[in-house]
Amino acid sequence: MQLMSFLRSSPSSSKRSSYSRNFDMPDDSTAETSEHVGGAMLPIFLNDLQRNNDKDMVEVRLELDDNSIVLCSVTPVSPHNTNVAAAEEEHSPIGIPSNSTYASVIASRICRKFQWLRSPESDDHHHFHGNQLMTNLSAREEMKSKLQVVRNKQSARHALGGLRFISKSTSESDINELWGKVETRFDALAKDGLLAREDFGECIGMADSKEFAVGIFDALVRRRRQKTVKINKAELHEFWLQISDQSFDARLQIFFDMADSNGDGRITREEVQELIMLSASVNKLSRLKECAAEYASLIMEELDPEGLGYIELWQLETLLLQRDNYMSYSRPLSTTTLEWSQNLGISKTNIIVKKASCALKCLVLDNWQRGWILLLWLSAMTALFTWKFLQYRQMAAFQVMGYCLATAKGAAETLKFNMALILLPVCRNILTRLRSTRARILIPFDDNINFHKIIAHAIAVGIILHAANHLACDFPHLVNSSPEKFALVASDFDKLKPTYRSLLIGVEGITGLSMVTLMTIAFTLATRRFRRSTLKLPPPLNRLTGFNAFWYSHHLLALVYVLLILHGTFLFFVHKWYQKTTWMYISIPLILYIAERSLRIWRSEDYAVKILKVSVLPGDLLSLIMSKPDGFKYKSGQYIFLQCPTISSFEWHPFSITSAPGDDYLSVHIRIVGDWTKELKRVFTEDRSSACVVGRAKFEERENVDQRGLPRMLVDGPYGAPAQDYQNYDALLLVGLGIGATPFISILKDLLNNTRPHENDLNTETSASDDSWTSFVSSSTTSSVKKKSQRIRSAHFYWVTREPGSFEWFKGVMNEVSETDHKGLIEMHNYLTSVYEEGDARSTLITMIQALNHAKHGVDILSGTRVRTHFARPKWMEVFKRIALKHPYSTVGVFYCGMPVLAKELKKLSQELTYKTSTRFEFHKENF
């Protein structure tokens, strides 16, 4: 029989209490009472009862008198023979699933509940008799006797594979190979044949967690009943065999011995606290160290509900075996709610043919847009080069200068074409508008910057061909030509044979050499090593690296276009104006680009924003909340450029918009990584009561500050990005690394706004003293805007970061999702890579604490939200497979923002799973 309802009788009732034999998970009204009857696992256990009513049961017999209650027995019985309704009042059998290790402890808690109900009328003091101790010990013994049964269950296998001290060593050959490396390190670290305690971690391969290794060392030394700080190689080998033992029991014993600092076979709350602090220190979780005492009490409450003051080895094992139960109790917001199999119906026959076919299909599907654009571009260059080459092949000058002239002129034609074309991919306003048209079907707008770079490389090749052929070939041929041959082109040089020097100092030579020089500077400083400051140069040459050098040097190209027009006007062998085609190539693109820049300047002045709130968040992040300019409309996933005239009147920097289109404010989150962002932080956070110099400008310049003394911010945008097309998909997979989560925060908020019911507009105020993101609640205009039908059925957000403090950045959004996403539209998964992967002994205790706290309070210990934090990196293949099974015959948009290395992996998985499943994955990488 299931336990259906909890005891409701009052402690003030008669001596012989009337009670119900049915139990249930406490509701809100009894939440306070439930604290008297056990730990976080109780509600989980009671929930399990409802799912196991057809399984084997046990009969719990309780003996009651006027003053005490004693547990008589816990005996397995068949559920069909359990007749609770006919049970006697004095000996009441209660049906509990026998496959739970908590059967006996629940019975003990029932006893405690009865005792509490039958105690005198006092809420502060409960008097237990000597029989209670016997009941507690009996409950422990019964719970211990059931442990082996649970260990044999399928659900326990995952936990039994944990507690690894040597990562991912699963075979004897691996252990032997690793021991060879340990021996080598021992020889290097040992002094006089002895290895010091503090070098033990480095020797066994735990150099990054030496403190934890010292704890292992001390535990193994205590086993030998010794007190030593140095060991020889033989002792090291003995230690190595123990920590590399693949048996779960052996691992568990070492872990227990680490906590059992006095070696008495029992772990107290203080010892648990010490182990928590050790694990937190190894994983660099300072916040967890501060709460170590609280979490130690949480573990003791769960494993020692009888209050004996200690736990034993088998109880620690019980906690590990019940991990999955704790995890499943967590809200599906961050857990896998769908059972899936590794087998996706992929036949293993003809695997080579299938792989080749898949690769070919992926290549065509993923690159057909780029392919036809590049093919068209290459065809145009080939045609122009051939046309100009053949044209000069027929001219008299060819008899003097040969193929050098024809090649130089052919390259010049492609240069004019590419110098015009390279401006179009950076006309962001035009591209943003085109993204909303059907042109996006044929043109890969997401690759505009990549195409810009490809054209730049083609220009570099064209310059080499053009300049090298002129300077090293046809100029010497012309200067050294015979009078007879020169006569063929004498009219082009006013009958005067030029010298090599005169050719260089003429208009053509000076403009050509100047363009080559300026473009060499601009192209060099635009390379990745210079732009990202990965190239370290000594002062003052270090000023040539970084974004500023790239930005300012790129503006030299404005002078290049002026020189290009002059260079194309003064030609030796072309005299008719319509044959001088340079201006024809570049005029229209140049006009479009000038109009683009003019629009940006005009709009930025019109879009001067008012700073509503500035927050400095952990991990060097600056959150800016600004007023939304009139007429400023954008889509989630787009970005803007910001300029702070106080710092520089020329620098513009792009940042993803983190507010939703329906919000009445505009927000961005800025990571403090460069000189401009550092100065921006100083400008907004330093004391503005006195004048000071910040960066390149004086802070107290009146034209650059508003009435409150805050610096002015100019906004340019919005501009299109791949993520803005998220509404075109059935499901979303959003992957952000660190600050790369920002493009997707706006999408999540927009999805929430679209699922909310219509509400009245709310007037809100901001607090100047509250720096929390959650303190700024805006009135949303979504309520006054007619909602559009939404195609998206599910969104899966994966945020991978190295710093626990990063979770503070978007804590408000995570809380908002957990509180308002009643339809389960959004799944949020936080991954912290600084913590060792689940299963590693260094993170096992943290995993248990996290599961316990989440099960009891519904709050993650790291993020402080209901979104549970996973450790290490996601297993992306499993992520994609799960989404494929959850969304069959659907189109899933995969949007990624972060390091390029992971982008390649996600792109490959998107292609592979598209042809191995019924789900179509389309990969997009944020690139601006």
mmCIF file of C-alpha atoms in Angstrom, residues 151-482:
data_model
loop_
_atom_site.group_PDB
_atom_site.id
_atom_site.type_symbol
_atom_site.label_atom_id
_atom_site.label_comp_id
_atom_site.label_asym_id
_atom_site.label_seq_id
_atom_site.Cartn_x
_atom_site.Cartn_y
_atom_site.Cartn_z
ATOM 1 C CA ARG A 151 23.754 -1.486 -5.251
ATOM 2 C CA ASN A 152 22.584 -4.218 -7.595
ATOM 3 C CA LYS A 153 19.970 -2.003 -9.218
ATOM 4 C CA GLN A 154 20.485 -0.529 -12.672
ATOM 5 C CA SER A 155 20.112 3.022 -11.341
ATOM 6 C CA ALA A 156 23.176 2.613 -9.117
ATOM 7 C CA ARG A 157 25.678 1.762 -11.841
ATOM 8 C CA HIS A 158 26.443 5.359 -12.707
ATOM 9 C CA ALA A 159 27.285 6.225 -9.115
ATOM 10 C CA LEU A 160 29.398 3.086 -8.702
ATOM 11 C CA GLY A 161 31.581 4.230 -11.585
ATOM 12 C CA GLY A 162 32.431 7.507 -9.902
ATOM 13 C CA LEU A 163 35.040 8.645 -7.392
ATOM 14 C CA ARG A 164 37.931 8.447 -9.850
ATOM 15 C CA PHE A 165 41.265 9.592 -8.460
ATOM 16 C CA ILE A 166 43.104 8.861 -11.696
ATOM 17 C CA SER A 167 41.041 10.334 -14.473
ATOM 18 C CA LYS A 168 39.676 8.024 -17.171
ATOM 19 C CA SER A 169 41.974 5.062 -16.405
ATOM 20 C CA THR A 170 39.848 2.022 -17.000
ATOM 21 C CA SER A 171 42.276 -0.753 -17.884
ATOM 22 C CA GLU A 172 45.324 -2.388 -16.372
ATOM 23 C CA SER A 173 47.494 -1.310 -19.307
ATOM 24 C CA ASP A 174 46.567 2.322 -18.720
ATOM 25 C CA ILE A 175 47.542 2.033 -15.062
ATOM 26 C CA ASN A 176 50.900 0.470 -15.941
ATOM 27 C CA GLU A 177 51.615 3.136 -18.546
ATOM 28 C CA LEU A 178 50.758 5.901 -16.085
ATOM 29 C CA TRP A 179 52.943 4.310 -13.419
ATOM 30 C CA GLY A 180 55.923 4.674 -15.734
ATOM 31 C CA LYS A 181 55.319 8.411 -15.847
ATOM 32 C CA VAL A 182 54.907 8.500 -12.054
ATOM 33 C CA GLU A 183 58.273 6.762 -11.667
ATOM 34 C CA THR A 184 59.908 9.328 -13.927
ATOM 35 C CA ARG A 185 58.471 12.188 -11.898
ATOM 36 C CA PHE A 186 59.518 10.469 -8.659
ATOM 37 C CA ASP A 187 63.128 10.334 -9.859
ATOM 38 C CA ALA A 188 62.988 14.043 -10.655
ATOM 39 C CA LEU A 189 61.289 15.139 -7.410
ATOM 40 C CA ALA A 190 62.735 12.757 -4.813
ATOM 41 C CA LYS A 191 65.614 13.775 -2.585
ATOM 42 C CA ASP A 192 67.762 11.039 -1.131
ATOM 43 C CA GLY A 193 65.274 8.514 -2.463
ATOM 44 C CA LEU A 194 62.350 10.015 -0.533
ATOM 45 C CA LEU A 195 59.361 11.917 -1.911
ATOM 46 C CA ALA A 196 58.086 14.776 0.235
ATOM 47 C CA ARG A 197 54.421 15.023 1.176
ATOM 48 C CA GLU A 198 54.000 18.358 -0.619
ATOM 49 C CA ASP A 199 55.360 16.871 -3.879
ATOM 50 C CA PHE A 200 53.001 13.875 -3.841
ATOM 51 C CA GLY A 201 50.361 15.620 -5.967
ATOM 52 C CA GLU A 202 52.766 16.589 -8.732
ATOM 53 C CA CYS A 203 54.257 13.099 -8.723
ATOM 54 C CA ILE A 204 50.962 11.244 -9.239
ATOM 55 C CA GLY A 205 49.674 13.721 -11.834
ATOM 56 C CA MET A 206 47.616 16.041 -9.620
ATOM 57 C CA ALA A 207 49.833 19.091 -10.013
ATOM 58 C CA ASP A 208 46.786 21.332 -10.402
ATOM 59 C CA SER A 209 45.225 20.079 -7.139
ATOM 60 C CA LYS A 210 48.141 19.510 -4.783
ATOM 61 C CA GLU A 211 46.084 20.273 -1.687
ATOM 62 C CA PHE A 212 43.675 17.461 -2.480
ATOM 63 C CA ALA A 213 46.591 15.113 -3.178
ATOM 64 C CA VAL A 214 48.010 15.918 0.255
ATOM 65 C CA GLY A 215 44.674 14.821 1.728
ATOM 66 C CA ILE A 216 44.990 11.504 -0.123
ATOM 67 C CA PHE A 217 48.561 11.147 1.121
ATOM 68 C CA ASP A 218 47.511 11.680 4.736
ATOM 69 C CA ALA A 219 44.626 9.203 4.408
ATOM 70 C CA LEU A 220 46.900 6.472 3.020
ATOM 71 C CA VAL A 221 49.509 7.127 5.705
ATOM 72 C CA ARG A 222 46.854 6.803 8.432
ATOM 73 C CA ARG A 223 45.945 3.405 7.039
ATOM 74 C CA ARG A 224 49.485 2.243 7.759
ATOM 75 C CA ARG A 225 49.228 3.581 11.302
ATOM 76 C CA GLN A 226 52.177 5.841 10.579
ATOM 77 C CA LYS A 227 53.029 9.482 10.906
ATOM 78 C CA THR A 228 55.432 10.392 8.135
ATOM 79 C CA VAL A 229 55.899 13.202 5.634
ATOM 80 C CA LYS A 230 58.163 11.310 3.212
ATOM 81 C CA ILE A 231 57.871 8.002 1.361
ATOM 82 C CA ASN A 232 60.185 5.897 -0.784
ATOM 83 C CA LYS A 233 59.434 4.457 -4.223
ATOM 84 C CA ALA A 234 58.104 1.171 -2.872
ATOM 85 C CA GLU A 235 55.661 2.981 -0.631
ATOM 86 C CA LEU A 236 54.710 5.261 -3.507
ATOM 87 C CA HIS A 237 53.953 2.207 -5.648
ATOM 88 C CA GLU A 238 51.771 0.803 -2.885
ATOM 89 C CA PHE A 239 49.915 4.121 -2.659
ATOM 90 C CA TRP A 240 49.602 4.193 -6.424
ATOM 91 C CA LEU A 241 48.002 0.745 -6.537
ATOM 92 C CA GLN A 242 45.443 1.883 -3.979
ATOM 93 C CA ILE A 243 44.436 5.130 -5.660
ATOM 94 C CA SER A 244 44.403 3.559 -9.140
ATOM 95 C CA ASP A 245 42.236 0.635 -8.011
ATOM 96 C CA GLN A 246 39.195 0.597 -10.301
ATOM 97 C CA SER A 247 36.964 -0.873 -7.595
ATOM 98 C CA PHE A 248 34.317 1.522 -6.327
ATOM 99 C CA ASP A 249 34.677 0.119 -2.814
ATOM 100 C CA ALA A 250 38.388 0.898 -2.811
ATOM 101 C CA ARG A 251 37.790 4.419 -4.058
ATOM 102 C CA LEU A 252 35.030 4.988 -1.546
ATOM 103 C CA GLN A 253 37.235 3.806 1.311
ATOM 104 C CA ILE A 254 39.998 6.272 0.370
ATOM 105 C CA PHE A 255 37.477 9.073 0.101
ATOM 106 C CA PHE A 256 36.038 8.160 3.497
ATOM 107 C CA ASP A 257 39.523 7.976 5.041
ATOM 108 C CA MET A 258 40.268 11.474 3.739
ATOM 109 C CA ALA A 259 37.335 12.810 5.725
ATOM 110 C CA ASP A 260 37.968 10.586 8.752
ATOM 111 C CA SER A 261 40.915 12.603 9.989
ATOM 112 C CA ASN A 262 41.185 10.811 13.342
ATOM 113 C CA GLY A 263 40.768 7.326 11.886
ATOM 114 C CA ASP A 264 37.938 6.222 14.203
ATOM 115 C CA GLY A 265 35.719 4.959 11.372
ATOM 116 C CA ARG A 266 33.208 7.761 11.838
ATOM 117 C CA ILE A 267 32.831 11.137 10.188
ATOM 118 C CA THR A 268 31.581 14.075 12.215
ATOM 119 C CA ARG A 269 30.047 17.298 10.955
ATOM 120 C CA GLU A 270 33.371 19.115 11.470
ATOM 121 C CA GLU A 271 35.211 16.535 9.368
ATOM 122 C CA VAL A 272 32.620 16.794 6.613
ATOM 123 C CA GLN A 273 33.079 20.553 6.684
ATOM 124 C CA GLU A 274 36.851 20.192 6.297
ATOM 125 C CA LEU A 275 36.416 17.918 3.268
ATOM 126 C CA ILE A 276 33.966 20.360 1.717
ATOM 127 C CA MET A 277 36.434 23.203 2.140
ATOM 128 C CA LEU A 278 39.177 21.058 0.596
ATOM 129 C CA SER A 279 37.042 20.204 -2.441
ATOM 130 C CA ALA A 280 35.959 23.838 -2.811
ATOM 131 C CA SER A 281 39.563 25.012 -2.661
ATOM 132 C CA VAL A 282 40.695 22.529 -5.326
ATOM 133 C CA ASN A 283 37.862 23.632 -7.624
ATOM 134 C CA LYS A 284 38.390 27.342 -6.877
ATOM 135 C CA LEU A 285 34.890 27.841 -5.465
ATOM 136 C CA SER A 286 35.344 30.526 -2.823
ATOM 137 C CA ARG A 287 31.598 30.958 -2.338
ATOM 138 C CA LEU A 288 31.264 27.276 -1.464
ATOM 139 C CA LYS A 289 34.021 27.572 1.137
ATOM 140 C CA GLU A 290 32.132 30.359 2.856
ATOM 141 C CA CYS A 291 29.050 28.133 3.161
ATOM 142 C CA ALA A 292 30.924 24.939 4.094
ATOM 143 C CA ALA A 293 29.394 24.796 7.592
ATOM 144 C CA GLU A 294 25.870 25.118 6.233
ATOM 145 C CA TYR A 295 26.388 22.367 3.657
ATOM 146 C CA ALA A 296 28.049 20.078 6.201
ATOM 147 C CA SER A 297 24.912 20.407 8.322
ATOM 148 C CA LEU A 298 22.821 19.611 5.244
ATOM 149 C CA ILE A 299 24.705 16.345 4.689
ATOM 150 C CA MET A 300 24.476 15.381 8.347
ATOM 151 C CA GLU A 301 20.753 16.136 8.370
ATOM 152 C CA GLU A 302 20.316 13.788 5.430
ATOM 153 C CA LEU A 303 22.582 10.936 6.531
ATOM 154 C CA ASP A 304 22.170 11.286 10.286
ATOM 155 C CA PRO A 305 18.481 12.137 10.782
ATOM 156 C CA GLU A 306 18.545 10.441 14.198
ATOM 157 C CA GLY A 307 21.105 12.968 15.435
ATOM 158 C CA LEU A 308 23.800 10.549 16.591
ATOM 159 C CA GLY A 309 26.436 13.060 15.527
ATOM 160 C CA TYR A 310 28.357 10.933 13.020
ATOM 161 C CA ILE A 311 28.046 8.982 9.785
ATOM 162 C CA GLU A 312 29.716 5.790 8.686
ATOM 163 C CA LEU A 313 31.118 4.466 5.424
ATOM 164 C CA TRP A 314 27.924 2.768 4.302
ATOM 165 C CA GLN A 315 25.930 5.978 4.815
ATOM 166 C CA LEU A 316 28.291 7.912 2.577
ATOM 167 C CA GLU A 317 27.829 5.178 0.002
ATOM 168 C CA THR A 318 24.070 5.527 0.317
ATOM 169 C CA LEU A 319 24.330 9.194 -0.516
ATOM 170 C CA LEU A 320 26.299 8.418 -3.686
ATOM 171 C CA LEU A 321 23.899 5.701 -4.777
ATOM 172 C CA GLN A 322 20.898 7.998 -4.412
ATOM 173 C CA ARG A 323 22.406 10.778 -6.514
ATOM 174 C CA ASP A 324 20.163 10.167 -9.511
ATOM 175 C CA ASN A 325 17.079 10.418 -7.286
ATOM 176 C CA TYR A 326 18.193 13.820 -6.102
ATOM 177 C CA MET A 327 18.948 14.914 -9.643
ATOM 178 C CA SER A 328 15.578 13.782 -10.962
ATOM 179 C CA TYR A 329 13.892 15.866 -8.276
ATOM 180 C CA SER A 330 15.450 18.994 -9.800
ATOM 181 C CA ARG A 331 13.193 21.081 -11.990
ATOM 182 C CA PRO A 332 13.278 19.961 -15.670
ATOM 183 C CA LEU A 333 14.545 23.471 -16.422
ATOM 184 C CA SER A 334 18.088 22.130 -16.538
ATOM 185 C CA THR A 335 17.738 18.370 -16.650
ATOM 186 C CA THR A 336 17.117 15.816 -19.330
ATOM 187 C CA THR A 337 13.420 15.029 -19.283
ATOM 188 C CA LEU A 338 13.499 12.645 -22.243
ATOM 189 C CA GLU A 339 14.899 9.150 -22.136
ATOM 190 C CA TRP A 340 16.978 8.572 -25.221
ATOM 191 C CA SER A 341 19.126 5.847 -26.628
ATOM 192 C CA GLN A 342 22.515 5.936 -28.252
ATOM 193 C CA ASN A 343 21.044 3.933 -31.123
ATOM 194 C CA LEU A 344 19.530 6.258 -33.697
ATOM 195 C CA GLY A 345 18.754 3.553 -36.173
ATOM 196 C CA ILE A 346 22.011 4.003 -38.065
ATOM 197 C CA SER A 347 23.010 0.919 -40.004
ATOM 198 C CA LYS A 348 26.626 -0.125 -39.657
ATOM 199 C CA THR A 349 26.735 -1.708 -43.088
ATOM 200 C CA ASN A 350 28.588 0.055 -45.858
ATOM 201 C CA ILE A 351 29.888 2.519 -43.272
ATOM 202 C CA ILE A 352 32.597 3.896 -45.571
ATOM 203 C CA VAL A 353 30.116 4.612 -48.351
ATOM 204 C CA LYS A 354 27.714 6.194 -45.887
ATOM 205 C CA LYS A 355 30.434 8.417 -44.427
ATOM 206 C CA ALA A 356 31.531 9.554 -47.880
ATOM 207 C CA SER A 357 27.951 10.214 -48.907
ATOM 208 C CA CYS A 358 27.276 12.117 -45.702
ATOM 209 C CA ALA A 359 30.425 14.199 -46.100
ATOM 210 C CA LEU A 360 29.501 15.093 -49.676
ATOM 211 C CA LYS A 361 25.946 16.020 -48.739
ATOM 212 C CA CYS A 362 27.163 18.104 -45.803
ATOM 213 C CA LEU A 363 29.674 19.866 -48.007
ATOM 214 C CA VAL A 364 27.050 20.771 -50.576
ATOM 215 C CA LEU A 365 24.353 21.734 -48.088
ATOM 216 C CA ASP A 366 26.588 23.843 -45.896
ATOM 217 C CA ASN A 367 28.551 25.597 -48.628
ATOM 218 C CA TRP A 368 26.310 25.969 -51.662
ATOM 219 C CA GLN A 369 25.615 29.647 -50.912
ATOM 220 C CA ARG A 370 29.273 30.445 -50.401
ATOM 221 C CA GLY A 371 30.126 28.263 -53.376
ATOM 222 C CA TRP A 372 28.079 30.046 -55.979
ATOM 223 C CA ILE A 373 29.093 33.482 -54.669
ATOM 224 C CA LEU A 374 32.785 32.589 -54.781
ATOM 225 C CA LEU A 375 32.365 30.953 -58.183
ATOM 226 C CA LEU A 376 30.669 34.063 -59.526
ATOM 227 C CA TRP A 377 33.389 36.269 -58.049
ATOM 228 C CA LEU A 378 36.221 34.132 -59.431
ATOM 229 C CA SER A 379 34.537 34.014 -62.823
ATOM 230 C CA ALA A 380 34.237 37.802 -62.889
ATOM 231 C CA MET A 381 37.920 38.249 -62.015
ATOM 232 C CA THR A 382 38.976 35.689 -64.595
ATOM 233 C CA ALA A 383 36.878 37.359 -67.266
ATOM 234 C CA LEU A 384 38.228 40.831 -66.453
ATOM 235 C CA PHE A 385 41.823 39.648 -66.342
ATOM 236 C CA THR A 386 41.482 37.778 -69.646
ATOM 237 C CA TRP A 387 39.710 40.668 -71.353
ATOM 238 C CA LYS A 388 42.338 43.223 -70.344
ATOM 239 C CA PHE A 389 45.208 40.814 -71.023
ATOM 240 C CA LEU A 390 44.007 40.160 -74.591
ATOM 241 C CA GLN A 391 43.340 43.844 -75.122
ATOM 242 C CA TYR A 392 46.944 44.773 -74.334
ATOM 243 C CA ARG A 393 48.143 41.726 -76.242
ATOM 244 C CA GLN A 394 46.936 43.481 -79.394
ATOM 245 C CA MET A 395 48.508 46.877 -78.593
ATOM 246 C CA ALA A 396 51.805 48.183 -79.942
ATOM 247 C CA ALA A 397 53.159 48.541 -76.415
ATOM 248 C CA PHE A 398 53.154 44.747 -76.193
ATOM 249 C CA GLN A 399 55.978 44.689 -78.770
ATOM 250 C CA VAL A 400 58.057 46.777 -76.389
ATOM 251 C CA MET A 401 57.201 45.398 -72.926
ATOM 252 C CA GLY A 402 55.885 41.923 -73.728
ATOM 253 C CA TYR A 403 53.722 39.815 -71.437
ATOM 254 C CA CYS A 404 54.810 41.803 -68.405
ATOM 255 C CA LEU A 405 52.609 44.699 -69.498
ATOM 256 C CA ALA A 406 49.623 42.494 -70.326
ATOM 257 C CA THR A 407 49.868 40.710 -66.965
ATOM 258 C CA ALA A 408 50.202 43.978 -65.036
ATOM 259 C CA LYS A 409 47.179 45.466 -66.771
ATOM 260 C CA GLY A 410 45.110 42.313 -66.274
ATOM 261 C CA ALA A 411 45.909 42.393 -62.560
ATOM 262 C CA ALA A 412 45.053 46.107 -62.474
ATOM 263 C CA GLU A 413 41.576 45.349 -63.831
ATOM 264 C CA THR A 414 40.912 42.835 -61.063
ATOM 265 C CA LEU A 415 42.266 45.364 -58.537
ATOM 266 C CA LYS A 416 39.743 47.975 -59.618
ATOM 267 C CA PHE A 417 36.953 45.441 -59.386
ATOM 268 C CA ASN A 418 37.987 44.214 -55.913
ATOM 269 C CA MET A 419 38.637 47.718 -54.555
ATOM 270 C CA ALA A 420 35.015 48.478 -55.411
ATOM 271 C CA LEU A 421 33.639 45.178 -54.162
ATOM 272 C CA ILE A 422 35.438 45.204 -50.803
ATOM 273 C CA LEU A 423 33.322 48.127 -49.610
ATOM 274 C CA LEU A 424 29.989 46.312 -49.918
ATOM 275 C CA PRO A 425 30.448 43.650 -47.165
ATOM 276 C CA VAL A 426 31.031 46.431 -44.612
ATOM 277 C CA CYS A 427 27.942 48.442 -45.529
ATOM 278 C CA ARG A 428 26.176 47.112 -42.447
ATOM 279 C CA ASN A 429 22.948 49.075 -42.805
ATOM 280 C CA ILE A 430 22.394 47.764 -46.313
ATOM 281 C CA LEU A 431 23.156 44.191 -45.274
ATOM 282 C CA THR A 432 20.861 44.453 -42.265
ATOM 283 C CA ARG A 433 17.962 45.435 -44.506
ATOM 284 C CA LEU A 434 18.769 42.746 -47.062
ATOM 285 C CA ARG A 435 18.680 40.114 -44.294
ATOM 286 C CA SER A 436 14.957 40.693 -44.003
ATOM 287 C CA THR A 437 14.364 40.016 -47.703
ATOM 288 C CA ARG A 438 14.390 36.826 -49.730
ATOM 289 C CA ALA A 439 17.943 37.618 -50.755
ATOM 290 C CA ARG A 440 19.062 35.783 -47.606
ATOM 291 C CA ILE A 441 18.093 32.531 -49.347
ATOM 292 C CA LEU A 442 20.850 32.993 -51.931
ATOM 293 C CA ILE A 443 23.403 35.225 -50.208
ATOM 294 C CA PRO A 444 25.254 34.158 -47.028
ATOM 295 C CA PHE A 445 25.084 37.474 -45.181
ATOM 296 C CA ASP A 446 26.595 35.849 -42.099
ATOM 297 C CA ASP A 447 29.909 35.576 -43.957
ATOM 298 C CA ASN A 448 30.212 39.232 -44.879
ATOM 299 C CA ILE A 449 33.399 39.789 -42.866
ATOM 300 C CA ASN A 450 34.941 36.565 -44.173
ATOM 301 C CA PHE A 451 34.191 37.645 -47.740
ATOM 302 C CA HIS A 452 35.688 41.042 -46.946
ATOM 303 C CA LYS A 453 38.894 39.287 -45.846
ATOM 304 C CA ILE A 454 38.962 37.042 -48.930
ATOM 305 C CA ILE A 455 38.711 40.072 -51.197
ATOM 306 C CA ALA A 456 41.527 41.725 -49.223
ATOM 307 C CA HIS A 457 43.744 38.713 -49.916
ATOM 308 C CA ALA A 458 42.857 38.904 -53.598
ATOM 309 C CA ILE A 459 43.804 42.606 -53.592
ATOM 310 C CA ALA A 460 47.159 41.732 -52.032
ATOM 311 C CA VAL A 461 47.796 39.199 -54.814
ATOM 312 C CA GLY A 462 46.718 41.737 -57.436
ATOM 313 C CA ILE A 463 49.076 44.383 -56.013
ATOM 314 C CA ILE A 464 52.011 41.977 -56.145
ATOM 315 C CA LEU A 465 51.282 41.033 -59.764
ATOM 316 C CA HIS A 466 50.662 44.607 -60.863
ATOM 317 C CA ALA A 467 53.503 46.348 -59.031
ATOM 318 C CA ALA A 468 56.095 43.599 -59.511
ATOM 319 C CA ASN A 469 55.499 43.359 -63.257
ATOM 320 C CA HIS A 470 55.728 47.129 -63.638
ATOM 321 C CA LEU A 471 58.803 47.681 -61.460
ATOM 322 C CA ALA A 472 60.781 44.568 -62.295
ATOM 323 C CA CYS A 473 59.795 43.842 -65.867
ATOM 324 C CA ASP A 474 58.053 46.268 -68.196
ATOM 325 C CA PHE A 475 59.689 49.449 -66.836
ATOM 326 C CA PRO A 476 63.208 48.039 -67.487
ATOM 327 C CA HIS A 477 62.038 46.780 -70.902
ATOM 328 C CA LEU A 478 60.790 50.266 -71.794
ATOM 329 C CA VAL A 479 63.888 52.072 -70.526
ATOM 330 C CA ASN A 480 66.253 49.671 -72.312
ATOM 331 C CA SER A 481 64.255 49.333 -75.516
ATOM 332 C CA SER A 482 65.854 50.051 -78.879
#
